[in-house]
Amino acid sequence: MRYFLSIFLLSGFVFIFSCEGPAGPMGPQGPDGAPGEIIEAFVYEIEFDFVGPNYGVFYEFPATPEVLPSDVVLVYFLWDIDNGTDVWKPIPFTLFTEDGIVSYTFDFTQFDVLILLESNFDPALYTPEITDGWVARVVVIPGVLIPPGGRMDFSDYYEVEAAYGLPVLPQHGKAINRKL
C-alpha cells in the first residue's frame, strides 16, 4: 500500500509542477544601460630602414585607440607586388643568403612594437635589400575578438583584413626588388 501511495503522490507532484499557464503581461521598460564600447581591430603602416648598430625599429602606439595587455599584435612586411597587388609577408621569417641566415622578428607590449633584423654574420655585409625600404603593417587585434583557443590562420594579411574589418589601405604598386 505504501508503494502505491508513493507512486500516486510522485505522479501528482510531477503533474502539478509540469503545468504551465499563459504568459503574463509585459513588465515596465527598464532604464537605458551605459553606452556600449565599440571593440575593433586597427592597423598602422610604417616605412623604415634598418640602421645599425642595433638594426631594430621601435614604433610607439598612439594613445588612442588604447592597446590592452590582452591584445594581439601582428606584423606584415610588404614583400612583393604581384600584378599591382601588394604581397604581405608575416613576420617572423628567416632568409638564407650567400652570407648566412637573416631573421626578421618582432616583440611587442601594449605600448609599442620592436621590429628586429638579426643574422649569423657580420652586419657590415648587409646589403640595401636586407636593410632599406621596408614597409610594415602593424595589426592590433583586441584579445576579445580572437577565437577561442586562438586557432586562426593569421598568415594571409588580406584574410585578417576581411575577418577583422580592417580599413582597406591603398596599394603601394611600386616595384620591390628584394634579391635575397
Coordinates of N, CA, C and O in Angstrom, one line a residue:
M1 N 0.8 -1.2 0.0 CA 0.0 0.0 0.0 C 0.9 1.3 0.0 O 0.5 2.2 -0.7
R2 N 2.0 1.2 0.8 CA 2.9 2.4 0.8 C 3.5 2.6 -0.6 O 3.6 3.8 -1.0
Y3 N 3.8 1.6 -1.2 CA 4.4 1.7 -2.6 C 3.4 2.4 -3.5 O 3.8 3.3 -4.2
F4 N 2.1 2.0 -3.5 CA 1.1 2.5 -4.3 C 0.9 4.0 -4.0 O 0.8 4.8 -4.9
L5 N 0.9 4.3 -2.7 CA 0.7 5.7 -2.3 C 1.9 6.6 -2.7 O 1.7 7.7 -3.2
S6 N 3.1 6.1 -2.6 CA 4.3 6.8 -3.0 C 4.3 7.1 -4.5 O 4.6 8.2 -4.9
I7 N 3.9 6.2 -5.3 CA 3.8 6.4 -6.8 C 2.7 7.4 -7.1 O 2.9 8.2 -7.9
F8 N 1.6 7.3 -6.4 CA 0.5 8.2 -6.6 C 0.9 9.6 -6.3 O 0.6 10.5 -7.1
L9 N 1.6 9.8 -5.2 CA 2.0 11.2 -4.8 C 3.1 11.7 -5.7 O 3.0 12.9 -6.1
L10 N 4.0 10.9 -6.1 CA 5.1 11.3 -7.0 C 4.5 11.7 -8.4 O 4.8 12.7 -8.9
S11 N 3.5 10.9 -8.9 CA 2.8 11.3 -10.1 C 2.1 12.6 -10.0 O 2.0 13.4 -10.9
G12 N 1.4 12.8 -8.8 CA 0.7 14.0 -8.6 C 1.6 15.2 -8.6 O 1.3 16.3 -9.2
F13 N 2.8 15.1 -7.9 CA 3.7 16.2 -7.9 C 4.3 16.5 -9.3 O 4.4 17.7 -9.7
V14 N 4.6 15.5 -10.1 CA 5.1 15.7 -11.5 C 4.0 16.4 -12.3 O 4.3 17.3 -13.0
F15 N 2.7 16.0 -12.2 CA 1.7 16.6 -12.9 C 1.5 18.1 -12.6 O 1.4 18.9 -13.4
I16 N 1.5 18.4 -11.3 CA 1.3 19.7 -10.8 C 2.4 20.7 -11.3 O 2.2 21.8 -11.8
F17 N 3.6 20.2 -11.1 CA 4.8 21.1 -11.4 C 5.1 21.2 -12.9 O 5.9 22.0 -13.3
S18 N 4.5 20.3 -13.7 CA 4.8 20.4 -15.1 C 3.7 21.2 -15.9 O 3.9 21.5 -17.1
C19 N 2.8 21.7 -15.2 CA 1.7 22.5 -15.9 C 2.2 24.0 -16.0 O 2.9 24.5 -15.1
E20 N 2.0 24.6 -17.1 CA 2.3 26.0 -17.4 C 1.0 26.7 -17.8 O 0.2 26.2 -18.5
G21 N 0.9 27.9 -17.3 CA -0.2 28.8 -17.7 C 0.2 29.7 -18.8 O 1.4 29.7 -19.2
P22 N -0.7 30.6 -19.2 CA -0.4 31.6 -20.2 C 0.6 32.6 -19.7 O 0.7 32.8 -18.5
A23 N 1.4 33.2 -20.6 CA 2.4 34.2 -20.2 C 1.7 35.4 -19.7 O 0.6 35.8 -20.1
G24 N 2.3 36.1 -18.7 CA 1.7 37.2 -18.1 C 2.0 38.5 -18.9 O 2.7 38.4 -20.0
P25 N 1.4 39.6 -18.5 CA 1.7 40.9 -19.3 C 3.1 41.3 -19.2 O 3.8 40.9 -18.2
M26 N 3.6 42.1 -20.2 CA 4.9 42.6 -20.3 C 5.1 43.6 -19.1 O 4.3 44.4 -18.8
G27 N 6.3 43.5 -18.5 CA 6.6 44.4 -17.4 C 7.1 45.8 -17.9 O 7.2 46.0 -19.1
P28 N 7.3 46.7 -17.0 CA 7.7 48.1 -17.5 C 9.1 48.1 -18.1 O 9.9 47.3 -17.7
Q29 N 9.3 49.1 -19.0 CA 10.6 49.2 -19.6 C 11.6 49.6 -18.5 O 11.4 50.6 -17.8
G30 N 12.8 49.0 -18.5 CA 13.9 49.3 -17.6 C 14.7 50.5 -18.1 O 14.5 51.0 -19.2
P31 N 15.5 51.1 -17.2 CA 16.3 52.2 -17.6 C 17.4 51.8 -18.7 O 17.8 50.7 -18.7
D32 N 17.8 52.8 -19.5 CA 18.8 52.5 -20.5 C 20.1 52.2 -19.8 O 20.5 52.9 -18.8
G33 N 20.9 51.3 -20.4 CA 22.2 51.0 -19.8 C 23.2 52.0 -20.3 O 23.0 52.9 -21.1
A34 N 24.4 51.8 -19.8 CA 25.6 52.6 -20.3 C 25.8 52.3 -21.7 O 25.6 51.2 -22.2
P35 N 26.3 53.4 -22.5 CA 26.6 53.1 -23.9 C 27.7 52.0 -24.0 O 28.7 52.0 -23.2
G36 N 27.5 51.2 -25.0 CA 28.5 50.1 -25.2 C 29.8 50.6 -25.9 O 29.8 51.7 -26.5
E37 N 30.8 49.9 -25.7 CA 32.1 50.2 -26.2 C 32.3 49.5 -27.5 O 32.0 48.3 -27.6
I38 N 32.7 50.2 -28.6 CA 33.0 49.5 -29.8 C 34.4 49.0 -29.8 O 35.3 49.7 -29.5
I39 N 34.5 47.7 -30.0 CA 35.8 47.0 -30.0 C 36.1 46.5 -31.4 O 35.4 45.8 -32.0
E40 N 37.2 47.1 -31.9 CA 37.6 46.7 -33.3 C 39.1 46.7 -33.4 O 39.8 47.3 -32.6
A41 N 39.5 45.9 -34.4 CA 41.0 45.8 -34.7 C 41.4 47.1 -35.5 O 40.6 47.8 -36.1
F42 N 42.7 47.4 -35.5 CA 43.2 48.5 -36.2 C 44.6 48.2 -36.7 O 45.2 47.3 -36.3
V43 N 45.0 49.0 -37.7 CA 46.3 48.8 -38.4 C 47.0 50.1 -38.5 O 46.4 51.2 -38.7
Y44 N 48.4 50.0 -38.4 CA 49.3 51.1 -38.7 C 50.2 50.7 -39.8 O 50.7 49.6 -39.8
E45 N 50.5 51.6 -40.7 CA 51.5 51.4 -41.7 C 52.7 52.2 -41.4 O 52.6 53.5 -41.3
I46 N 53.9 51.6 -41.4 CA 55.1 52.4 -41.2 C 56.2 52.0 -42.2 O 56.2 50.9 -42.7
E47 N 57.0 53.0 -42.6 CA 58.1 52.8 -43.6 C 59.4 53.1 -42.8 O 59.5 54.1 -42.1
F48 N 60.4 52.3 -43.1 CA 61.6 52.5 -42.4 C 62.8 51.8 -43.1 O 62.6 51.0 -44.0
D49 N 64.0 52.1 -42.6 CA 65.2 51.3 -42.9 C 65.8 50.8 -41.6 O 65.6 51.4 -40.6
F50 N 66.4 49.6 -41.7 CA 67.1 49.1 -40.5 C 68.4 49.8 -40.5 O 69.2 49.8 -41.5
V51 N 68.8 50.3 -39.3 CA 70.0 51.1 -39.2 C 70.8 50.5 -38.0 O 70.2 50.3 -36.9
G52 N 72.1 50.4 -38.1 CA 73.0 49.9 -37.1 C 73.1 50.9 -36.0 O 72.7 52.1 -36.1
P53 N 73.6 50.5 -34.8 CA 74.2 49.2 -34.6 C 73.2 48.2 -34.2 O 73.5 47.0 -34.2
N54 N 72.0 48.6 -33.8 CA 71.0 47.6 -33.3 C 70.1 46.9 -34.3 O 69.5 45.9 -34.1
Y55 N 70.0 47.6 -35.4 CA 69.1 47.1 -36.5 C 67.7 46.8 -36.0 O 67.2 45.7 -36.4
G56 N 67.2 47.6 -35.2 CA 65.8 47.5 -34.7 C 65.0 48.8 -35.0 O 65.6 49.9 -35.0
V57 N 63.7 48.6 -35.2 CA 62.9 49.7 -35.5 C 61.8 49.7 -34.4 O 61.1 48.7 -34.2
F58 N 61.7 50.8 -33.6 CA 60.8 50.9 -32.5 C 59.7 51.8 -32.9 O 59.9 52.9 -33.4
Y59 N 58.4 51.3 -32.7 CA 57.2 52.1 -33.1 C 56.4 52.1 -31.8 O 55.9 51.1 -31.3
E60 N 56.1 53.3 -31.4 CA 55.2 53.5 -30.2 C 53.8 53.7 -30.7 O 53.5 54.5 -31.6
F61 N 52.9 53.0 -30.1 CA 51.5 53.1 -30.4 C 50.9 54.4 -30.0 O 51.2 54.9 -28.9
P62 N 50.1 55.1 -30.8 CA 49.4 56.3 -30.4 C 48.5 56.0 -29.1 O 48.2 54.9 -28.9
A63 N 48.2 57.0 -28.4 CA 47.4 56.9 -27.2 C 46.0 56.3 -27.4 O 45.4 55.6 -26.6
T64 N 45.4 56.7 -28.6 CA 44.1 56.1 -28.9 C 44.2 55.5 -30.3 O 44.8 56.1 -31.2
P65 N 43.5 54.5 -30.6 CA 42.8 53.6 -29.6 C 43.8 52.9 -28.7 O 45.0 52.6 -29.1
E66 N 43.4 52.7 -27.5 CA 44.3 52.1 -26.5 C 44.5 50.6 -26.8 O 43.6 49.8 -27.2
V67 N 45.8 50.2 -26.7 CA 46.2 48.8 -26.8 C 46.2 48.2 -25.4 O 46.9 48.8 -24.5
L68 N 45.5 47.1 -25.2 CA 45.5 46.4 -23.9 C 46.5 45.3 -23.8 O 46.9 44.7 -24.9
P69 N 46.8 44.9 -22.6 CA 47.8 43.8 -22.5 C 47.3 42.5 -23.1 O 48.0 41.6 -23.5
S70 N 46.0 42.3 -23.2 CA 45.4 41.1 -23.8 C 45.3 41.1 -25.3 O 44.9 40.1 -25.9
D71 N 45.6 42.2 -25.9 CA 45.5 42.4 -27.4 C 46.7 41.6 -28.1 O 47.7 41.3 -27.5
V72 N 46.5 41.3 -29.3 CA 47.4 40.5 -30.1 C 48.0 41.5 -31.2 O 47.2 42.2 -31.8
V73 N 49.3 41.5 -31.4 CA 49.9 42.3 -32.4 C 50.5 41.4 -33.5 O 51.2 40.4 -33.2
L74 N 50.2 41.7 -34.7 CA 50.8 41.0 -35.9 C 51.6 42.0 -36.7 O 51.2 43.2 -36.8
V75 N 52.6 41.6 -37.4 CA 53.4 42.5 -38.2 C 53.6 41.8 -39.6 O 53.9 40.6 -39.6
Y76 N 53.3 42.5 -40.7 CA 53.5 42.1 -42.0 C 54.4 43.0 -42.8 O 54.3 44.2 -42.6
F77 N 55.3 42.4 -43.6 CA 56.2 43.2 -44.5 C 55.6 43.2 -45.9 O 55.2 42.2 -46.4
L78 N 55.7 44.4 -46.5 CA 55.4 44.5 -47.9 C 56.6 43.7 -48.6 O 57.7 44.2 -48.6
W79 N 56.3 42.6 -49.2 CA 57.3 41.7 -49.7 C 57.5 41.8 -51.3 O 58.6 41.7 -51.8
D80 N 56.4 42.0 -52.0 CA 56.4 42.0 -53.4 C 55.2 42.7 -53.9 O 54.2 43.0 -53.2
I81 N 55.1 42.9 -55.2 CA 54.0 43.4 -55.9 C 53.6 42.4 -57.0 O 54.5 42.1 -57.8
D82 N 52.4 41.9 -57.0 CA 52.0 40.9 -58.0 C 50.9 41.5 -58.8 O 49.8 41.6 -58.3
N83 N 51.2 41.9 -60.1 CA 50.2 42.5 -60.9 C 49.4 43.7 -60.3 O 48.2 43.8 -60.3
G84 N 50.2 44.5 -59.6 CA 49.7 45.7 -58.9 C 49.1 45.5 -57.6 O 48.6 46.4 -56.9
T85 N 49.1 44.2 -57.1 CA 48.6 43.9 -55.8 C 49.7 43.7 -54.8 O 50.7 42.9 -55.1
D86 N 49.7 44.3 -53.7 CA 50.7 44.2 -52.6 C 50.7 42.8 -52.1 O 49.6 42.2 -51.8
V87 N 51.9 42.2 -51.9 CA 52.0 40.9 -51.3 C 52.6 41.1 -49.9 O 53.7 41.7 -49.8
W88 N 51.9 40.7 -48.8 CA 52.4 41.0 -47.5 C 52.8 39.7 -46.9 O 52.2 38.6 -46.9
K89 N 54.0 39.7 -46.3 CA 54.7 38.5 -45.7 C 54.6 38.7 -44.1 O 55.1 39.7 -43.6
P90 N 54.0 37.7 -43.4 CA 54.0 37.9 -42.0 C 55.4 37.6 -41.4 O 56.2 36.8 -41.9
I91 N 55.7 38.4 -40.3 CA 57.0 38.1 -39.6 C 56.6 37.5 -38.3 O 55.5 37.7 -37.8
P92 N 57.4 36.6 -37.8 CA 58.8 36.4 -38.1 C 59.0 35.5 -39.3 O 58.2 34.6 -39.6
F93 N 60.2 35.6 -40.0 CA 60.6 34.7 -41.0 C 62.1 34.8 -41.1 O 62.7 35.7 -40.7
T94 N 62.6 33.8 -41.8 CA 64.1 33.6 -41.9 C 64.4 33.5 -43.4 O 63.7 32.8 -44.1
L95 N 65.5 34.1 -43.8 CA 66.0 34.0 -45.2 C 67.4 33.5 -45.1 O 68.2 33.7 -44.2
F96 N 67.8 32.7 -46.2 CA 69.1 32.2 -46.3 C 69.8 32.9 -47.5 O 69.3 32.8 -48.6
T97 N 70.8 33.6 -47.2 CA 71.6 34.4 -48.2 C 72.9 33.8 -48.4 O 73.3 32.8 -47.7
E98 N 73.7 34.3 -49.3 CA 75.0 33.9 -49.6 C 75.9 34.0 -48.4 O 76.9 33.3 -48.2
D99 N 75.6 35.1 -47.6 CA 76.5 35.4 -46.4 C 76.1 34.6 -45.2 O 76.8 34.5 -44.2
G100 N 74.8 34.1 -45.1 CA 74.3 33.4 -43.9 C 72.9 33.6 -43.8 O 72.1 33.8 -44.7
I101 N 72.4 33.4 -42.5 CA 71.0 33.5 -42.2 C 70.6 34.8 -41.7 O 71.3 35.4 -40.9
V102 N 69.5 35.4 -42.2 CA 68.9 36.6 -41.8 C 67.5 36.3 -41.3 O 66.7 35.7 -41.9
S103 N 67.2 36.9 -40.1 CA 65.9 36.7 -39.5 C 65.3 38.1 -39.2 O 65.9 39.0 -38.7
Y104 N 64.0 38.2 -39.5 CA 63.2 39.3 -39.2 C 62.2 38.9 -38.1 O 61.4 38.0 -38.3
T105 N 62.2 39.5 -37.0 CA 61.4 39.2 -35.9 C 60.8 40.5 -35.2 O 61.1 41.6 -35.6
F106 N 59.9 40.3 -34.3 CA 59.4 41.4 -33.6 C 58.9 41.0 -32.2 O 58.7 39.8 -31.9
D107 N 58.8 42.0 -31.3 CA 58.2 41.8 -30.0 C 57.4 43.0 -29.7 O 57.5 44.0 -30.4
F108 N 56.4 42.9 -28.8 CA 55.5 44.0 -28.5 C 55.1 44.0 -27.1 O 55.2 43.0 -26.4
T109 N 54.7 45.2 -26.7 CA 54.0 45.4 -25.4 C 52.7 46.1 -25.7 O 52.4 46.4 -26.9
Q110 N 52.0 46.5 -24.7 CA 50.7 47.3 -25.0 C 51.1 48.7 -25.4 O 50.2 49.5 -25.8
F111 N 52.3 49.1 -25.4 CA 52.7 50.5 -25.7 C 53.5 50.6 -27.0 O 53.5 51.7 -27.6
D112 N 54.1 49.5 -27.4 CA 55.0 49.6 -28.6 C 55.2 48.3 -29.3 O 54.9 47.2 -28.7
V113 N 55.9 48.4 -30.4 CA 56.3 47.2 -31.1 C 57.8 47.4 -31.5 O 58.1 48.6 -31.9
L114 N 58.6 46.4 -31.4 CA 60.0 46.5 -31.8 C 60.3 45.5 -32.9 O 60.1 44.3 -32.7
I115 N 60.6 45.9 -34.1 CA 60.9 45.0 -35.3 C 62.4 44.9 -35.4 O 63.1 45.9 -35.4
L116 N 62.9 43.7 -35.5 CA 64.3 43.4 -35.4 C 64.8 42.7 -36.6 O 64.1 41.8 -37.2
L117 N 66.0 43.0 -37.0 CA 66.8 42.3 -38.0 C 68.0 41.7 -37.3 O 68.7 42.4 -36.6
E118 N 68.1 40.4 -37.5 CA 69.2 39.6 -36.8 C 69.8 38.7 -37.9 O 69.1 38.3 -38.8
S119 N 71.1 38.4 -37.7 CA 71.7 37.5 -38.6 C 72.9 36.7 -37.9 O 73.2 37.1 -36.8
N120 N 73.4 35.7 -38.6 CA 74.5 35.0 -38.0 C 75.8 35.4 -38.7 O 76.8 34.6 -38.6
F121 N 75.8 36.5 -39.3 CA 77.1 37.0 -39.9 C 77.2 38.5 -39.6 O 76.3 39.2 -39.1
D122 N 78.4 39.0 -40.0 CA 78.7 40.4 -39.7 C 77.8 41.4 -40.4 O 77.6 41.4 -41.6
P123 N 77.2 42.3 -39.6 CA 76.2 43.3 -40.2 C 76.9 44.2 -41.2 O 76.2 44.8 -42.0
A124 N 78.2 44.3 -41.2 CA 78.9 45.1 -42.3 C 78.6 44.5 -43.7 O 78.8 45.2 -44.7
L125 N 78.2 43.2 -43.7 CA 77.9 42.6 -45.0 C 76.5 42.8 -45.5 O 76.1 42.4 -46.5
Y126 N 75.7 43.5 -44.6 CA 74.2 43.7 -45.0 C 74.2 44.6 -46.3 O 74.9 45.5 -46.5
T127 N 73.3 44.2 -47.2 CA 73.1 44.9 -48.4 C 71.8 45.8 -48.3 O 71.0 45.5 -47.4
P128 N 71.6 46.7 -49.2 CA 70.4 47.5 -49.1 C 69.1 46.7 -49.2 O 68.1 47.0 -48.6
E129 N 69.2 45.5 -49.9 CA 68.0 44.7 -50.0 C 67.6 44.1 -48.6 O 66.4 43.8 -48.3
I130 N 68.6 44.0 -47.7 CA 68.3 43.5 -46.4 C 67.8 44.6 -45.4 O 67.0 44.3 -44.6
T131 N 68.3 45.8 -45.6 CA 68.1 46.8 -44.6 C 67.2 48.0 -45.0 O 66.5 48.6 -44.2
D132 N 67.1 48.3 -46.3 CA 66.4 49.5 -46.7 C 65.1 49.3 -47.4 O 64.8 48.3 -48.0
G133 N 64.3 50.4 -47.2 CA 63.0 50.5 -47.9 C 61.9 49.6 -47.5 O 61.1 49.1 -48.3
W134 N 61.8 49.3 -46.2 CA 60.8 48.4 -45.7 C 59.5 49.1 -45.4 O 59.5 50.3 -45.0
V135 N 58.4 48.5 -45.7 CA 57.0 48.9 -45.3 C 56.4 47.8 -44.5 O 56.4 46.7 -44.9
A136 N 55.9 48.2 -43.3 CA 55.3 47.2 -42.5 C 53.9 47.7 -42.1 O 53.6 48.8 -42.0
R137 N 53.0 46.7 -42.0 CA 51.7 46.9 -41.4 C 51.6 46.2 -40.1 O 51.9 45.0 -40.0
V138 N 51.3 47.0 -39.1 CA 51.2 46.5 -37.7 C 49.8 46.4 -37.4 O 49.1 47.5 -37.4
V139 N 49.3 45.2 -37.2 CA 47.9 45.0 -36.9 C 47.7 44.7 -35.4 O 48.4 43.9 -34.9
V140 N 46.7 45.4 -34.8 CA 46.4 45.1 -33.4 C 45.0 44.6 -33.3 O 44.0 45.2 -33.8
I141 N 44.9 43.4 -32.8 CA 43.6 42.7 -32.7 C 43.2 42.6 -31.2 O 44.0 42.0 -30.4
P142 N 42.1 43.2 -30.8 CA 41.7 43.1 -29.4 C 41.6 41.6 -29.0 O 41.0 40.8 -29.8
G143 N 42.1 41.2 -27.8 CA 42.0 39.9 -27.3 C 40.6 39.3 -27.3 O 40.5 38.1 -27.6
V144 N 39.6 40.1 -27.1 CA 38.2 39.5 -27.0 C 37.7 39.1 -28.4 O 36.8 38.4 -28.5
L145 N 38.4 39.5 -29.5 CA 38.0 39.2 -30.8 C 38.7 37.9 -31.3 O 38.3 37.4 -32.4
I146 N 39.7 37.4 -30.6 CA 40.4 36.2 -31.0 C 39.5 35.0 -30.7 O 38.9 34.9 -29.7
P147 N 39.4 34.1 -31.7 CA 38.5 32.9 -31.5 C 39.0 32.1 -30.3 O 40.2 32.1 -30.0
P148 N 38.1 31.4 -29.6 CA 38.5 30.5 -28.5 C 39.6 29.6 -29.0 O 39.6 29.0 -30.0
G149 N 40.6 29.5 -28.2 CA 41.8 28.6 -28.5 C 42.8 29.3 -29.4 O 43.8 28.8 -29.7
G150 N 42.4 30.5 -29.9 CA 43.3 31.3 -30.8 C 43.6 30.6 -32.2 O 44.5 30.9 -32.8
R151 N 42.8 29.7 -32.5 CA 43.0 28.9 -33.8 C 42.5 29.7 -35.0 O 41.3 29.6 -35.3
M152 N 43.4 30.4 -35.6 CA 43.1 31.1 -36.8 C 44.3 31.3 -37.6 O 45.4 31.4 -37.0
D153 N 44.2 31.2 -38.9 CA 45.4 31.4 -39.8 C 45.6 32.9 -40.0 O 44.8 33.6 -40.7
F154 N 46.7 33.4 -39.4 CA 47.0 34.8 -39.5 C 48.0 35.1 -40.6 O 48.5 36.2 -40.7
S155 N 48.4 34.1 -41.4 CA 49.5 34.2 -42.3 C 49.1 35.1 -43.6 O 50.0 35.6 -44.2
D156 N 47.8 35.2 -43.9 CA 47.4 36.0 -45.0 C 46.8 37.3 -44.6 O 45.7 37.4 -44.0
Y157 N 47.5 38.4 -44.9 CA 47.1 39.7 -44.4 C 45.7 40.0 -44.9 O 44.9 40.6 -44.1
Y158 N 45.4 39.7 -46.1 CA 44.1 40.1 -46.7 C 42.9 39.3 -46.0 O 41.8 39.8 -45.8
E159 N 43.2 38.1 -45.5 CA 42.2 37.3 -44.8 C 42.0 38.0 -43.4 O 40.8 38.1 -42.9
V160 N 43.0 38.4 -42.8 CA 43.0 39.1 -41.5 C 42.2 40.4 -41.7 O 41.4 40.8 -40.9
E161 N 42.5 41.1 -42.7 CA 41.9 42.4 -43.0 C 40.4 42.2 -43.1 O 39.6 43.0 -42.5
A162 N 39.9 41.2 -43.8 CA 38.5 40.9 -44.0 C 37.9 40.4 -42.7 O 36.8 40.8 -42.4
A163 N 38.5 39.5 -42.0 CA 38.0 38.9 -40.8 C 37.7 39.9 -39.7 O 36.8 39.8 -38.9
Y164 N 38.6 40.9 -39.6 CA 38.5 41.8 -38.5 C 38.1 43.2 -39.0 O 38.2 44.2 -38.2
G165 N 37.7 43.4 -40.2 CA 37.1 44.7 -40.7 C 38.2 45.8 -40.6 O 37.8 46.9 -40.4
L166 N 39.4 45.4 -41.0 CA 40.4 46.5 -41.0 C 40.2 47.4 -42.2 O 39.6 47.0 -43.2
P167 N 40.6 48.6 -42.1 CA 40.4 49.5 -43.2 C 41.2 49.1 -44.4 O 42.4 48.6 -44.2
V168 N 40.7 49.2 -45.6 CA 41.5 48.8 -46.8 C 42.4 50.0 -47.1 O 42.0 51.1 -47.5
L169 N 43.7 49.8 -46.9 CA 44.7 50.8 -47.1 C 45.1 50.8 -48.6 O 45.0 49.8 -49.3
P170 N 45.6 51.9 -49.1 CA 46.0 52.0 -50.6 C 47.1 51.0 -50.9 O 48.0 50.7 -50.1
Q171 N 47.0 50.5 -52.1 CA 48.1 49.6 -52.6 C 49.3 50.5 -52.9 O 49.2 51.6 -53.3
H172 N 50.5 49.9 -52.7 CA 51.7 50.7 -53.0 C 52.0 50.7 -54.5 O 52.4 51.7 -55.0
G173 N 51.9 49.5 -55.1 CA 52.1 49.4 -56.5 C 53.5 49.7 -57.1 O 53.7 49.6 -58.3
K174 N 54.4 50.1 -56.2 CA 55.8 50.3 -56.7 C 56.6 49.0 -56.6 O 56.4 48.2 -55.7
A175 N 57.5 48.9 -57.5 CA 58.2 47.6 -57.6 C 59.2 47.5 -56.4 O 59.7 48.5 -55.9
I176 N 59.3 46.3 -55.9 CA 60.1 46.0 -54.8 C 61.2 45.0 -55.3 O 60.8 44.0 -55.9
N177 N 62.4 45.2 -55.1 CA 63.5 44.4 -55.6 C 64.3 43.8 -54.4 O 65.2 44.4 -54.0
R178 N 63.8 42.7 -53.9 CA 64.5 42.0 -52.8 C 65.2 40.8 -53.3 O 64.7 39.8 -53.5
K179 N 66.5 41.0 -53.7 CA 67.3 40.0 -54.2 C 68.0 39.3 -53.1 O 69.2 39.4 -52.9
L180 N 67.3 38.6 -52.2 CA 67.9 37.9 -51.1 C 68.0 36.5 -51.3 O 67.4 35.8 -52.0

